[in-house]
Every structure is written in C-alpha cells, then in structure tokens.
mmCIF file of C-alpha atoms in Angstrom:
data_model
loop_
_atom_site.group_PDB
_atom_site.id
_atom_site.type_symbol
_atom_site.label_atom_id
_atom_site.label_comp_id
_atom_site.label_asym_id
_atom_site.label_seq_id
_atom_site.Cartn_x
_atom_site.Cartn_y
_atom_site.Cartn_z
ATOM 1 C CA MET K 11 119.966 91.488 106.537
ATOM 2 C CA TYR K 12 120.476 91.231 110.266
ATOM 3 C CA VAL K 13 118.559 93.413 112.718
ATOM 4 C CA ALA K 14 119.821 93.602 116.279
ATOM 5 C CA ASP K 15 116.847 95.520 117.768
ATOM 6 C CA PHE K 16 113.460 94.738 116.243
ATOM 7 C CA GLY K 17 110.968 96.852 118.242
ATOM 8 C CA ILE K 18 109.359 100.304 118.092
ATOM 9 C CA GLN K 19 108.999 102.753 120.938
ATOM 10 C CA ASP K 20 105.550 104.302 121.388
ATOM 11 C CA LYS K 21 106.806 107.856 121.066
ATOM 12 C CA LYS K 22 108.185 107.094 117.610
ATOM 13 C CA PHE K 23 104.820 106.089 116.149
ATOM 14 C CA GLN K 24 104.469 109.261 114.217
ATOM 15 C CA ARG K 25 108.014 109.213 112.893
ATOM 16 C CA GLU K 26 107.745 105.679 111.614
ATOM 17 C CA ILE K 27 104.257 106.189 110.040
ATOM 18 C CA GLY K 28 105.433 109.381 108.417
ATOM 19 C CA LEU K 29 108.498 107.623 106.968
ATOM 20 C CA PHE K 30 106.359 104.861 105.646
ATOM 21 C CA LEU K 31 103.800 107.198 103.991
ATOM 22 C CA SER K 32 106.560 109.279 102.441
ATOM 23 C CA TYR K 33 108.254 106.074 101.202
ATOM 24 C CA THR K 34 105.019 104.735 99.627
ATOM 25 C CA ASN K 35 103.693 108.206 98.490
ATOM 26 C CA SER K 36 101.231 110.016 100.833
ATOM 27 C CA GLN K 37 99.320 111.394 97.802
ATOM 28 C CA TYR K 38 98.653 107.843 96.633
ATOM 29 C CA TRP K 39 97.032 106.981 99.973
ATOM 30 C CA LYS K 40 94.978 110.224 99.989
ATOM 31 C CA LYS K 41 93.589 109.587 96.538
ATOM 32 C CA LEU K 42 92.835 105.939 97.344
ATOM 33 C CA ILE K 43 91.039 106.913 100.573
ATOM 34 C CA GLU K 44 89.053 109.568 98.689
ATOM 35 C CA LYS K 45 88.099 106.958 96.105
ATOM 36 C CA ILE K 46 86.973 104.360 98.596
ATOM 37 C CA GLU K 47 85.132 106.881 100.820
ATOM 38 C CA SER K 48 83.152 108.059 97.734
ATOM 39 C CA GLU K 49 81.976 104.533 97.117
ATOM 40 C CA PRO K 50 78.167 104.593 97.611
ATOM 41 C CA SER K 51 77.859 101.016 98.857
ATOM 42 C CA ILE K 52 77.606 100.068 102.461
ATOM 43 C CA PHE K 53 78.517 96.317 102.773
ATOM 44 C CA TYR K 54 80.891 96.227 99.797
ATOM 45 C CA LYS K 55 82.828 99.267 101.059
ATOM 46 C CA ASN K 56 82.940 98.546 104.806
ATOM 47 C CA TYR K 57 83.226 94.758 104.749
ATOM 48 C CA TYR K 58 85.202 94.116 101.613
ATOM 49 C CA LEU K 59 87.214 97.104 100.434
ATOM 50 C CA PHE K 60 88.343 98.030 103.951
ATOM 51 C CA ALA K 61 89.133 94.455 104.819
ATOM 52 C CA ARG K 62 90.999 93.852 101.601
ATOM 53 C CA ASN K 63 93.348 96.736 102.313
ATOM 54 C CA PRO K 64 94.184 96.843 106.113
ATOM 55 C CA PHE K 65 96.077 100.122 105.665
ATOM 56 C CA ILE K 66 93.020 102.233 104.769
ATOM 57 C CA LEU K 67 91.232 102.696 108.129
ATOM 58 C CA PRO K 68 94.455 103.237 110.187
ATOM 59 C CA ILE K 69 95.725 105.885 107.672
ATOM 60 C CA ILE K 70 92.344 107.660 107.752
ATOM 61 C CA GLN K 71 92.646 107.776 111.600
ATOM 62 C CA TYR K 72 96.246 108.958 111.305
ATOM 63 C CA PHE K 73 95.413 111.820 108.945
ATOM 64 C CA ASN K 74 92.483 112.782 111.161
ATOM 65 C CA LEU K 75 94.724 112.969 114.287
ATOM 66 C CA LEU K 76 97.229 115.057 112.364
ATOM 67 C CA LYS K 77 94.509 117.393 111.223
ATOM 68 C CA LYS K 78 93.362 117.881 114.859
ATOM 69 C CA GLY K 79 96.934 118.361 115.993
ATOM 70 C CA GLN K 80 96.587 115.461 118.411
ATOM 71 C CA SER K 81 99.362 113.138 119.673
ATOM 72 C CA ILE K 82 99.606 109.916 117.596
ATOM 73 C CA TRP K 83 100.863 107.649 120.299
ATOM 74 C CA LYS K 84 98.687 109.062 123.123
ATOM 75 C CA LYS K 85 95.474 108.887 121.020
ATOM 76 C CA ARG K 86 96.400 105.611 119.340
ATOM 77 C CA THR K 87 93.798 102.986 118.550
ATOM 78 C CA PRO K 88 94.351 99.317 117.685
ATOM 79 C CA GLU K 89 94.355 100.390 113.987
ATOM 80 C CA ILE K 90 97.020 103.094 114.589
ATOM 81 C CA ASP K 91 99.065 100.503 116.638
ATOM 82 C CA PHE K 92 98.885 98.111 113.624
ATOM 83 C CA LEU K 93 99.937 100.846 111.196
ATOM 84 C CA ALA K 94 102.870 102.049 113.318
ATOM 85 C CA ARG K 95 104.226 98.535 113.845
ATOM 86 C CA THR K 96 103.727 97.573 110.246
ATOM 87 C CA ALA K 97 105.331 100.848 109.062
ATOM 88 C CA TYR K 98 108.372 100.202 111.334
ATOM 89 C CA THR K 99 108.713 96.621 109.974
ATOM 90 C CA VAL K 100 108.577 97.910 106.386
ATOM 91 C CA ASN K 101 110.989 100.725 107.127
ATOM 92 C CA ILE K 102 113.461 98.460 108.830
ATOM 93 C CA ILE K 103 113.347 95.703 106.130
ATOM 94 C CA THR K 104 113.569 98.139 103.126
ATOM 95 C CA LYS K 105 116.329 100.269 104.671
ATOM 96 C CA ASN K 106 119.089 97.950 103.583
ATOM 97 C CA LEU K 107 117.570 96.707 100.335
ATOM 98 C CA ASN K 108 118.687 97.780 96.794
ATOM 99 C CA GLU K 109 116.506 100.133 94.732
ATOM 100 C CA GLN K 110 115.197 97.332 92.565
ATOM 101 C CA ALA K 111 113.899 95.539 95.663
ATOM 102 C CA LYS K 112 112.407 98.716 97.107
ATOM 103 C CA LYS K 113 110.454 99.409 93.866
ATOM 104 C CA LYS K 114 109.026 95.888 93.897
ATOM 105 C CA ILE K 115 107.966 96.145 97.538
ATOM 106 C CA ILE K 116 106.346 99.542 97.009
ATOM 107 C CA SER K 117 104.375 98.099 94.134
ATOM 108 C CA ARG K 118 103.092 95.251 96.272
ATOM 109 C CA ILE K 119 102.350 97.443 99.318
ATOM 110 C CA THR K 120 100.341 99.891 97.134
ATOM 111 C CA ASP K 121 98.450 97.072 95.506
ATOM 112 C CA LYS K 122 94.646 97.025 95.954
ATOM 113 C CA ASP K 123 95.236 93.946 98.246
ATOM 114 C CA PRO K 124 98.601 94.131 100.073
ATOM 115 C CA ARG K 125 97.908 91.341 102.579
ATOM 116 C CA SER K 126 100.080 88.682 100.942
ATOM 117 C CA ILE K 127 103.250 90.846 101.272
ATOM 118 C CA LEU K 128 102.309 91.766 104.849
ATOM 119 C CA PHE K 129 102.117 88.007 105.593
ATOM 120 C CA GLU K 130 105.646 87.690 104.092
ATOM 121 C CA PHE K 131 106.918 90.496 106.302
ATOM 122 C CA ARG K 132 105.286 88.798 109.323
ATOM 123 C CA ILE K 133 107.148 85.566 108.621
ATOM 124 C CA ALA K 134 110.403 87.466 107.959
ATOM 125 C CA SER K 135 109.969 89.342 111.216
ATOM 126 C CA HIS K 136 109.764 86.044 113.076
ATOM 127 C CA PHE K 137 113.252 85.165 111.860
ATOM 128 C CA LEU K 138 114.674 88.673 112.262
ATOM 129 C CA THR K 139 113.570 88.862 115.894
ATOM 130 C CA ASN K 140 115.160 85.461 116.493
ATOM 131 C CA GLY K 141 118.549 86.455 115.304
ATOM 132 C CA TYR K 142 118.518 85.125 111.799
ATOM 133 C CA ASP K 143 120.105 86.919 108.842
ATOM 134 C CA VAL K 144 117.371 87.306 106.186
ATOM 135 C CA GLU K 145 118.066 87.785 102.459
ATOM 136 C CA PHE K 146 115.029 88.789 100.371
ATOM 137 C CA VAL K 147 115.938 86.806 97.279
ATOM 138 C CA GLU K 148 112.724 87.397 95.333
ATOM 139 C CA TYR K 149 113.151 91.114 95.500
ATOM 140 C CA GLU K 150 116.907 91.542 95.443
ATOM 141 C CA ARG K 151 117.872 89.227 92.542
ATOM 142 C CA THR K 152 119.234 91.162 89.620
ATOM 143 C CA TYR K 153 118.726 88.555 86.914
ATOM 144 C CA ASP K 154 115.661 86.791 85.476
ATOM 145 C CA SER K 155 115.836 83.192 86.609
ATOM 146 C CA GLY K 156 112.086 82.577 86.735
ATOM 147 C CA LYS K 157 110.025 82.150 89.927
ATOM 148 C CA THR K 158 111.986 81.724 93.132
ATOM 149 C CA PHE K 159 111.381 81.491 96.864
ATOM 150 C CA ASP K 160 110.705 84.559 98.934
ATOM 151 C CA PHE K 161 113.740 84.732 101.284
ATOM 152 C CA HIS K 162 116.799 82.903 102.499
ATOM 153 C CA ILE K 163 117.615 82.642 106.258
ATOM 154 C CA SER K 164 120.871 81.785 107.984
ATOM 155 C CA LYS K 165 122.082 81.565 111.569
ATOM 156 C CA SER K 166 125.232 79.784 112.740
ATOM 157 C CA SER K 167 125.285 76.431 110.891
ATOM 158 C CA ILE K 168 121.584 76.798 109.784
ATOM 159 C CA ALA K 169 120.693 77.865 106.231
ATOM 160 C CA ALA K 170 117.218 77.468 104.736
ATOM 161 C CA GLU K 171 114.783 78.745 102.094
ATOM 162 C CA ILE K 172 111.305 80.174 102.810
ATOM 163 C CA GLU K 173 108.247 80.515 100.583
ATOM 164 C CA CYS K 174 105.054 82.231 101.799
ATOM 165 C CA LYS K 175 101.575 81.548 100.389
ATOM 166 C CA TRP K 176 98.556 83.638 101.091
ATOM 167 C CA LYS K 177 95.239 81.932 100.180
ATOM 168 C CA ASN K 178 92.453 84.487 99.639
ATOM 169 C CA TYR K 179 89.137 83.794 101.324
ATOM 170 C CA ASN K 180 87.374 83.487 97.944
ATOM 171 C CA THR K 181 89.672 80.640 96.823
ATOM 172 C CA GLY K 182 87.527 77.536 96.472
ATOM 173 C CA ARG K 183 84.379 79.235 97.798
ATOM 174 C CA LYS K 184 80.978 78.892 96.226
ATOM 175 C CA ILE K 185 79.912 82.252 97.693
ATOM 176 C CA LYS K 186 82.485 84.870 96.945
ATOM 177 C CA ARG K 187 82.742 87.539 99.640
ATOM 178 C CA ASP K 188 82.827 90.576 97.330
ATOM 179 C CA THR K 189 79.832 89.261 95.295
ATOM 180 C CA PHE K 190 77.810 88.575 98.385
ATOM 181 C CA TYR K 191 78.256 92.099 99.791
ATOM 182 C CA GLN K 192 77.361 93.576 96.341
ATOM 183 C CA LEU K 193 74.171 91.574 96.416
ATOM 184 C CA CYS K 194 73.411 92.797 99.906
ATOM 185 C CA ASP K 195 73.857 96.422 98.859
ATOM 186 C CA GLU K 196 71.547 95.922 95.915
ATOM 187 C CA ILE K 197 68.871 94.323 98.153
ATOM 188 C CA PHE K 198 68.996 97.126 100.729
ATOM 189 C CA LYS K 199 68.953 99.720 97.959
ATOM 190 C CA LYS K 200 65.674 98.268 96.696
ATOM 191 C CA VAL K 201 64.105 97.200 99.966
ATOM 192 C CA ASN K 202 63.149 99.541 102.804
ATOM 193 C CA SER K 203 64.618 97.492 105.691
ATOM 194 C CA ASN K 204 62.651 99.458 108.291
ATOM 195 C CA LEU K 205 59.442 97.959 107.010
ATOM 196 C CA HIS K 206 60.439 94.306 107.420
ATOM 197 C CA ASN K 207 61.301 91.964 110.349
ATOM 198 C CA CYS K 208 62.551 89.103 108.203
ATOM 199 C CA ILE K 209 65.402 86.712 107.455
ATOM 200 C CA VAL K 210 65.819 86.471 103.649
ATOM 201 C CA ASP K 211 67.252 82.896 103.277
ATOM 202 C CA ILE K 212 68.868 82.493 99.791
ATOM 203 C CA GLN K 213 69.986 78.985 98.834
ATOM 204 C CA CYS K 214 72.172 78.739 95.663
ATOM 205 C CA LYS K 215 72.152 75.512 93.712
ATOM 206 C CA THR K 216 75.891 75.915 92.989
ATOM 207 C CA VAL K 217 77.772 79.223 93.036
ATOM 208 C CA LEU K 218 76.604 82.781 93.417
ATOM 209 C CA PRO K 219 77.234 84.312 89.966
ATOM 210 C CA THR K 220 79.310 87.489 89.633
ATOM 211 C CA ASP K 221 77.082 88.694 86.680
ATOM 212 C CA TRP K 222 75.585 92.062 87.678
ATOM 213 C CA ASN K 223 72.344 91.370 85.837
ATOM 214 C CA ILE K 224 71.729 88.258 87.826
ATOM 215 C CA ILE K 225 72.475 90.109 91.136
ATOM 216 C CA GLN K 226 69.835 92.701 90.195
ATOM 217 C CA GLU K 227 67.434 90.013 89.245
ATOM 218 C CA ILE K 228 67.778 88.361 92.643
ATOM 219 C CA ALA K 229 67.286 91.770 94.412
ATOM 220 C CA ASN K 230 64.208 92.556 92.355
ATOM 221 C CA ASN K 231 62.622 89.258 93.032
ATOM 222 C CA ILE K 232 63.237 89.676 96.787
ATOM 223 C CA LYS K 233 61.645 93.102 96.724
ATOM 224 C CA ILE K 234 58.520 91.855 94.977
ATOM 225 C CA ALA K 235 58.210 88.806 97.352
ATOM 226 C CA LEU K 236 58.601 90.947 100.411
ATOM 227 C CA ASP K 237 56.038 93.516 99.211
ATOM 228 C CA GLU K 238 53.601 90.608 98.640
ATOM 229 C CA LYS K 239 54.466 88.953 102.010
ATOM 230 C CA ARG K 240 55.412 85.668 100.318
ATOM 231 C CA LYS K 241 57.020 82.812 102.193
ATOM 232 C CA GLU K 242 59.246 81.715 99.331
ATOM 233 C CA THR K 243 60.209 82.357 95.731
ATOM 234 C CA ILE K 244 62.245 80.429 93.126
ATOM 235 C CA ILE K 245 64.451 81.944 90.421
ATOM 236 C CA ASP K 246 65.248 79.707 87.407
ATOM 237 C CA ASP K 247 65.623 76.622 89.599
ATOM 238 C CA THR K 248 69.019 78.070 90.595
ATOM 239 C CA PHE K 249 67.967 80.142 93.680
ATOM 240 C CA PHE K 250 65.461 79.005 96.254
ATOM 241 C CA ILE K 251 64.626 81.892 98.593
ATOM 242 C CA LYS K 252 62.662 81.519 101.907
ATOM 243 C CA PHE K 253 61.317 84.449 103.954
ATOM 244 C CA ILE K 254 61.371 83.779 107.663
ATOM 245 C CA TYR K 255 59.252 86.471 109.314
ATOM 246 C CA LEU K 256 60.323 87.377 112.821
ATOM 247 C CA SER K 257 58.057 88.541 115.720
ATOM 248 C CA GLU K 258 57.701 92.304 116.116
ATOM 249 C CA ASN K 259 59.387 92.306 119.499
ATOM 250 C CA LYS K 260 62.556 91.033 118.010
ATOM 251 C CA SER K 261 65.111 93.919 117.992
ATOM 252 C CA ILE K 262 68.892 93.959 117.285
ATOM 253 C CA LYS K 263 70.686 96.266 119.696
ATOM 254 C CA SER K 264 73.893 94.281 119.965
ATOM 255 C CA SER K 265 75.931 91.482 118.322
ATOM 256 C CA LYS K 266 74.549 89.248 121.071
ATOM 257 C CA ASP K 267 70.962 90.000 119.967
ATOM 258 C CA LEU K 268 71.878 89.171 116.346
ATOM 259 C CA HIS K 269 73.555 85.953 117.375
ATOM 260 C CA GLU K 270 70.511 84.812 119.298
ATOM 261 C CA ILE K 271 68.223 85.421 116.292
ATOM 262 C CA LEU K 272 70.537 83.751 113.832
ATOM 263 C CA GLN K 273 71.519 80.705 115.929
ATOM 264 C CA PRO K 274 68.668 78.445 114.729
ATOM 265 C CA TYR K 275 69.421 79.215 111.087
ATOM 266 C CA TYR K 276 73.249 79.016 111.217
ATOM 267 C CA THR K 277 75.189 76.482 109.141
ATOM 268 C CA ILE K 278 78.921 76.220 108.386
ATOM 269 C CA ASN K 279 78.400 77.451 104.825
ATOM 270 C CA SER K 280 76.071 80.368 105.618
ATOM 271 C CA HIS K 281 76.834 84.034 105.244
ATOM 272 C CA PHE K 282 74.846 86.818 107.019
ATOM 273 C CA ALA K 283 74.521 90.574 106.669
ATOM 274 C CA THR K 284 72.156 93.164 108.209
ATOM 275 C CA ILE K 285 71.822 96.865 109.134
ATOM 276 C CA PRO K 286 70.724 97.167 112.743
ATOM 277 C CA SER K 287 67.532 99.298 113.052
ATOM 278 C CA GLN K 288 65.043 100.289 115.751
ATOM 279 C CA GLU K 289 62.135 99.809 113.365
ATOM 280 C CA GLY K 290 62.842 96.701 111.349
ATOM 281 C CA ASN K 291 65.357 93.886 111.056
ATOM 282 C CA LEU K 292 66.090 92.719 107.571
ATOM 283 C CA ILE K 293 68.702 89.977 107.624
ATOM 284 C CA ILE K 294 70.244 88.475 104.518
ATOM 285 C CA LYS K 295 71.371 84.873 104.689
ATOM 286 C CA ILE K 296 72.971 82.985 101.822
ATOM 287 C CA GLU K 297 74.548 79.573 101.304
ATOM 288 C CA SER K 298 75.380 77.146 98.517
ATOM 289 C CA LEU K 299 73.950 73.645 98.399
ATOM 290 C CA GLU K 300 77.466 72.552 97.344
ATOM 291 C CA ASP K 301 80.366 72.398 99.801
ATOM 292 C CA ASP K 302 83.315 74.718 99.452
ATOM 293 C CA ASP K 303 86.488 73.210 98.047
ATOM 294 C CA ILE K 304 89.333 74.691 100.075
ATOM 295 C CA LEU K 305 91.706 71.743 100.078
ATOM 296 C CA ASN K 306 92.361 71.333 96.317
ATOM 297 C CA PRO K 307 93.590 74.959 95.884
ATOM 298 C CA ILE K 308 95.838 74.462 98.908
ATOM 299 C CA PHE K 309 97.336 71.290 97.372
ATOM 300 C CA TYR K 310 97.771 73.107 94.027
ATOM 301 C CA GLY K 311 99.636 75.929 95.721
ATOM 302 C CA LEU K 312 101.925 73.522 97.530
ATOM 303 C CA LYS K 313 102.784 71.730 94.250
ATOM 304 C CA LYS K 314 103.759 75.089 92.713
ATOM 305 C CA SER K 315 105.773 76.088 95.734
ATOM 306 C CA ARG K 316 107.830 72.897 95.629
ATOM 307 C CA LYS K 317 109.469 73.989 92.345
ATOM 308 C CA GLN K 318 110.383 77.442 93.574
ATOM 309 C CA PHE K 319 113.205 76.220 95.825
ATOM 310 C CA SER K 320 116.767 75.318 94.869
ATOM 311 C CA GLY K 321 116.384 71.906 96.446
ATOM 312 C CA GLN K 322 119.850 72.294 97.939
ATOM 313 C CA LYS K 323 118.681 73.399 101.409
ATOM 314 C CA PRO K 324 115.865 72.602 103.849
ATOM 315 C CA SER K 325 112.755 74.620 102.978
ATOM 316 C CA LEU K 326 109.668 76.018 104.754
ATOM 317 C CA ILE K 327 106.317 76.676 103.096
ATOM 318 C CA ALA K 328 104.283 79.091 105.277
ATOM 319 C CA CYS K 329 100.669 79.057 104.073
ATOM 320 C CA HIS K 330 98.054 81.455 105.450
ATOM 321 C CA LEU K 331 94.412 80.658 104.924
ATOM 322 C CA GLU K 332 92.384 83.868 105.182
ATOM 323 C CA SER K 333 89.401 84.055 107.556
ATOM 324 C CA ILE K 334 88.982 80.366 108.387
ATOM 325 C CA LEU K 335 86.212 80.123 110.925
ATOM 326 C CA PRO K 336 86.789 77.948 114.036
ATOM 327 C CA GLU K 337 84.276 75.405 112.811
ATOM 328 C CA GLU K 338 85.910 75.314 109.362
ATOM 329 C CA TRP K 339 89.303 74.919 110.939
ATOM 330 C CA GLU K 340 88.139 71.933 112.973
ATOM 331 C CA LYS K 341 86.735 70.456 109.761
ATOM 332 C CA LEU K 342 90.092 71.006 107.930
ATOM 333 C CA ILE K 343 92.176 69.360 110.678
ATOM 334 C CA GLY K 344 89.812 66.355 110.892
ATOM 335 C CA LYS K 345 90.688 62.920 109.676
ATOM 336 C CA ASN K 346 91.801 62.668 106.055
ATOM 337 C CA ARG K 347 91.928 66.462 105.570
ATOM 338 C CA LEU K 348 94.986 68.715 105.934
ATOM 339 C CA ALA K 349 97.089 65.943 107.525
ATOM 340 C CA LYS K 350 96.445 63.513 104.651
ATOM 341 C CA LEU K 351 96.916 66.242 101.986
ATOM 342 C CA THR K 352 100.281 67.191 103.590
ATOM 343 C CA SER K 353 101.310 63.554 103.934
ATOM 344 C CA ASP K 354 100.591 62.884 100.297
ATOM 345 C CA PHE K 355 102.538 65.925 99.270
ATOM 346 C CA PHE K 356 105.559 64.884 101.310
ATOM 347 C CA ARG K 357 105.524 61.452 99.617
ATOM 348 C CA LYS K 358 105.585 62.979 96.170
ATOM 349 C CA GLU K 359 108.809 62.804 94.106
ATOM 350 C CA GLY K 360 110.796 66.047 94.446
ATOM 351 C CA SER K 361 109.621 66.893 97.973
ATOM 352 C CA THR K 362 112.519 65.682 100.006
ATOM 353 C CA HIS K 363 113.928 69.210 100.401
ATOM 354 C CA ILE K 364 110.689 70.468 101.981
ATOM 355 C CA HIS K 365 111.351 70.362 105.722
ATOM 356 C CA THR K 366 108.219 72.009 107.173
ATOM 357 C CA ILE K 367 104.830 73.197 106.076
ATOM 358 C CA SER K 368 102.819 75.527 108.344
ATOM 359 C CA PHE K 369 99.146 76.598 108.043
ATOM 360 C CA SER K 370 97.764 79.663 109.862
ATOM 361 C CA SER K 371 94.747 81.817 109.968
ATOM 362 C CA GLU K 372 93.604 85.029 111.712
ATOM 363 C CA GLY K 373 93.438 85.139 115.536
ATOM 364 C CA ARG K 374 90.023 84.931 117.124
ATOM 365 C CA THR K 375 88.543 85.557 120.525
ATOM 366 C CA PHE K 376 86.656 82.741 122.183
ATOM 367 C CA GLN K 377 84.268 83.079 125.126
ATOM 368 C CA LYS K 378 85.116 80.742 128.002
ATOM 369 C CA PRO K 379 83.820 80.658 131.532
ATOM 370 C CA ASN K 380 84.848 83.919 133.328
ATOM 371 C CA LEU K 381 87.268 84.908 130.499
ATOM 372 C CA LEU K 382 87.914 85.726 126.934
ATOM 373 C CA GLU K 383 90.662 83.664 125.319
ATOM 374 C CA TYR K 384 92.490 84.819 122.296
ATOM 375 C CA GLY K 385 94.171 82.286 119.988
ATOM 376 C CA LYS K 386 95.634 81.919 116.460
ATOM 377 C CA PRO K 387 94.715 78.665 114.835
ATOM 378 C CA GLY K 388 97.784 76.996 113.254
ATOM 379 C CA LEU K 389 99.282 73.674 112.277
ATOM 380 C CA VAL K 390 102.870 72.828 111.618
ATOM 381 C CA TYR K 391 103.886 69.563 109.819
ATOM 382 C CA MET K 392 107.496 68.386 109.556
ATOM 383 C CA ASN K 393 108.418 66.129 106.612
ATOM 384 C CA PRO K 394 109.535 62.648 107.735
ATOM 385 C CA HIS K 395 111.178 62.148 104.317
ATOM 386 C CA CYS K 396 113.182 65.348 104.336
ATOM 387 C CA ILE K 397 116.913 64.731 103.722
ATOM 388 C CA TYR K 398 118.009 67.882 105.631
ATOM 389 C CA ASN K 399 118.060 68.519 109.387
ATOM 390 C CA THR K 400 115.839 65.550 110.059
ATOM 391 C CA ASN K 401 113.600 65.932 113.197
ATOM 392 C CA GLU K 402 115.007 69.343 114.119
ATOM 393 C CA ASN K 403 112.683 72.173 115.107
ATOM 394 C CA LEU K 404 114.582 74.118 112.482
ATOM 395 C CA PHE K 405 112.376 77.207 112.128
ATOM 396 C CA GLY K 406 111.602 77.872 115.730
ATOM 397 C CA LEU K 407 107.916 77.217 115.228
ATOM 398 C CA LYS K 408 105.656 75.494 117.681
ATOM 399 C CA THR K 409 105.537 72.085 116.112
ATOM 400 C CA LYS K 410 104.420 68.586 116.539
ATOM 401 C CA LYS K 411 106.351 66.011 114.592
ATOM 402 C CA TYR K 412 104.376 64.956 111.599
ATOM 403 C CA LYS K 413 103.021 61.371 111.558
ATOM 404 C CA ASN K 414 101.963 59.603 108.436
ATOM 405 C CA ALA K 415 98.211 59.488 108.034
#
C-alpha cells in the first residue's frame, strides 16, 4: 500500500467519522456507550473504562453534535479531532486491504481495548507519510504460518519488517489500575466523603488482590476506622493503613490545590484518587512496599518478537509502554536499565536481523519558566551487531547510535 496524500481536511471530519462508524458498525458503538454509561461506578468508569477505549468519549461527543444538528468540524474538540484523524487513518489503510484483513482489523478495533492496533496504525502512518509502501502482512496473509510480524515496508532499495508491541500499564505492576479504581469506588460508596478531611494512606505488603471480597473488606475497615477517628489500622498483616487528617481550611478547588496537599506524601509508586468537594476532602493513596517489575515483561516481549521475523531483512521492534510517568521514565533510562536490557538482547544468538528497537510512551506537558513544554518520551537503540544496513538511520526515527553498556 502506497499513499500519496496522507492528510485530512477539517471540513471532511464528518464524512470520515461517518465512514468509520459505518465500517465498524454504528450500532455496536451505541450499545457499548449505553453499557458503559450505565456503569454505576465513578473511578472505574471514568478513569479506566474510558481510558481503555479512547474511542468512547469522542464518539459520544460526535453523536451529541449530530443530535443537536451542529457542525462537526466547527464545534470540534480535541477528542473529536482525535476521532476524525484516527477514522481517516483507518479508512485509508483498510481501503486497499482484502476482506480477510478488514475483518481482522474490525475485530481488533471493536475490542474492549483497541489501543494496541491504534499504536500499530500510528507506526504504519509514520512510514506511509514518508513515502514507504506498507504491506500489512499479519492481516493480509491467506495461509496459516504461525505468528508473523505486523507489516513490511519498502522504499527504493530499502525493505524491512516491523513488529509493534503495546505494553499495558498493568504489566509488571503491583497495583493494577482497574483494581485500584474498583477499590476507590467501594470506599466512596461506604464512606461519606463530605464528612472527612483525610488522606487514607494504604500500604500493601505485596500486590493489591483482585479478589472482590478482599476489596470489600478493605473498604469496610476504612469506614470503621474513619468513623472512630483512628490514626491507623492493620488488615491481616497485609495492609497497613494510616489516616492523615488535614486541617479544616484545606480545600481542593483545582489540580494545583490537590498537588500542594499531596506533595509531602508523594512517592514514585503511589497512586491517588479523590472527589473534589466544598465540604470535605477524602483522598485515597495506595502503594506497594515492593517495587514494580516493568523491565522483565519488556525483555520477555522482545524475546518473543525476535522469532516473528523472517530473519532475511532488517527489522524494527517498536515498543510502547503505556502511561510511564516522567520519574519512571528517568528511572528506566538510568544506568543498567533499558540500555543494558537492550544491549543484552542484541548480543543474544538469533538477534542479528534486529536493526532497531524503539521505546515510547504518551506525551506529557511540563511546566517550565514562562511556558508549557510538550514532549513525548522515547528512546531508539540501533543494533551494533545487525548484519543489515549497518549504522543507517533506516527507519527515519530520531536516533542515537546504540553504545554497548
């Protein structure tokens, strides 16, 4: 597939979104939206379900604009902008694919978590916009040859194979995001937050269990402790919970207020949640006493990816690490972390066809003097042992030549 013009005009937003919804079944999206909106939770719904499927909020906004008869492109929001550009990308890519490939893509786009295929499309778009011909091997193959790489690219004398890996936030984490939000919902369901100015500081000995009975037990113990104005409570030597009571004049009217309150209690492993209120401020904080293990799952994923290529051409593994905080990113790129892991991988037998490995995460806004700076964290390592296109910036990525750790 070669695309000469890879851009969308603002006035074609509605057309492209309409095509996308027709292609993926509008009724499916309406039923999914109805199901999610009927979910009684607060944290789990708004901070997990909506985040897990980035199509939901934009499609809700799109349907609301249609219902009001308003212009999609004139009334567009950042969410509508995302939906239109993603829809256009999907429409362009699937236009020239065979029916088998289209069915596979629809299945993945309408999955409960479509972010991995959206990452694949983002990588494919990079090459399409830079004049490469892209063949979606994983979707278009008509025979069963086992697991293969995602797509093949070619341009002039260049030909290469690409595999994309999406690492979910929960991978290697002691505190799973969905379980944490379910716990928060259960706590706020049992505790009247307006009656308390307090940080509930939960420390887990190891992991936060997904067992619903344990989640309820934690919430019940917190309610009893708050009612009795306790300073701490212990549950089965597994959870140590402190109650940090705030002064009555502490109020949360903005994210800045919340940041100032939490700053003294923040750690790299901590998770926070609250519902701002004029009357009380109940804040949930949780962390594990054990460190997260992010690197081992990454290394395991790289090992699996190595075997998905033909070995006959230079290969790129593009790995996205979901929601890595700036502090975590600094920790990952520190001495003996990602660099050493990648170096060890490159030295392994059977890795000489791997030309480049890239790591990325979501963009973030950083406050600097007199300005806000937006940046996307990323690292690109080139394999010094690769037998193909040695030392070439083969994939048009911003790279620094990899040096052995």
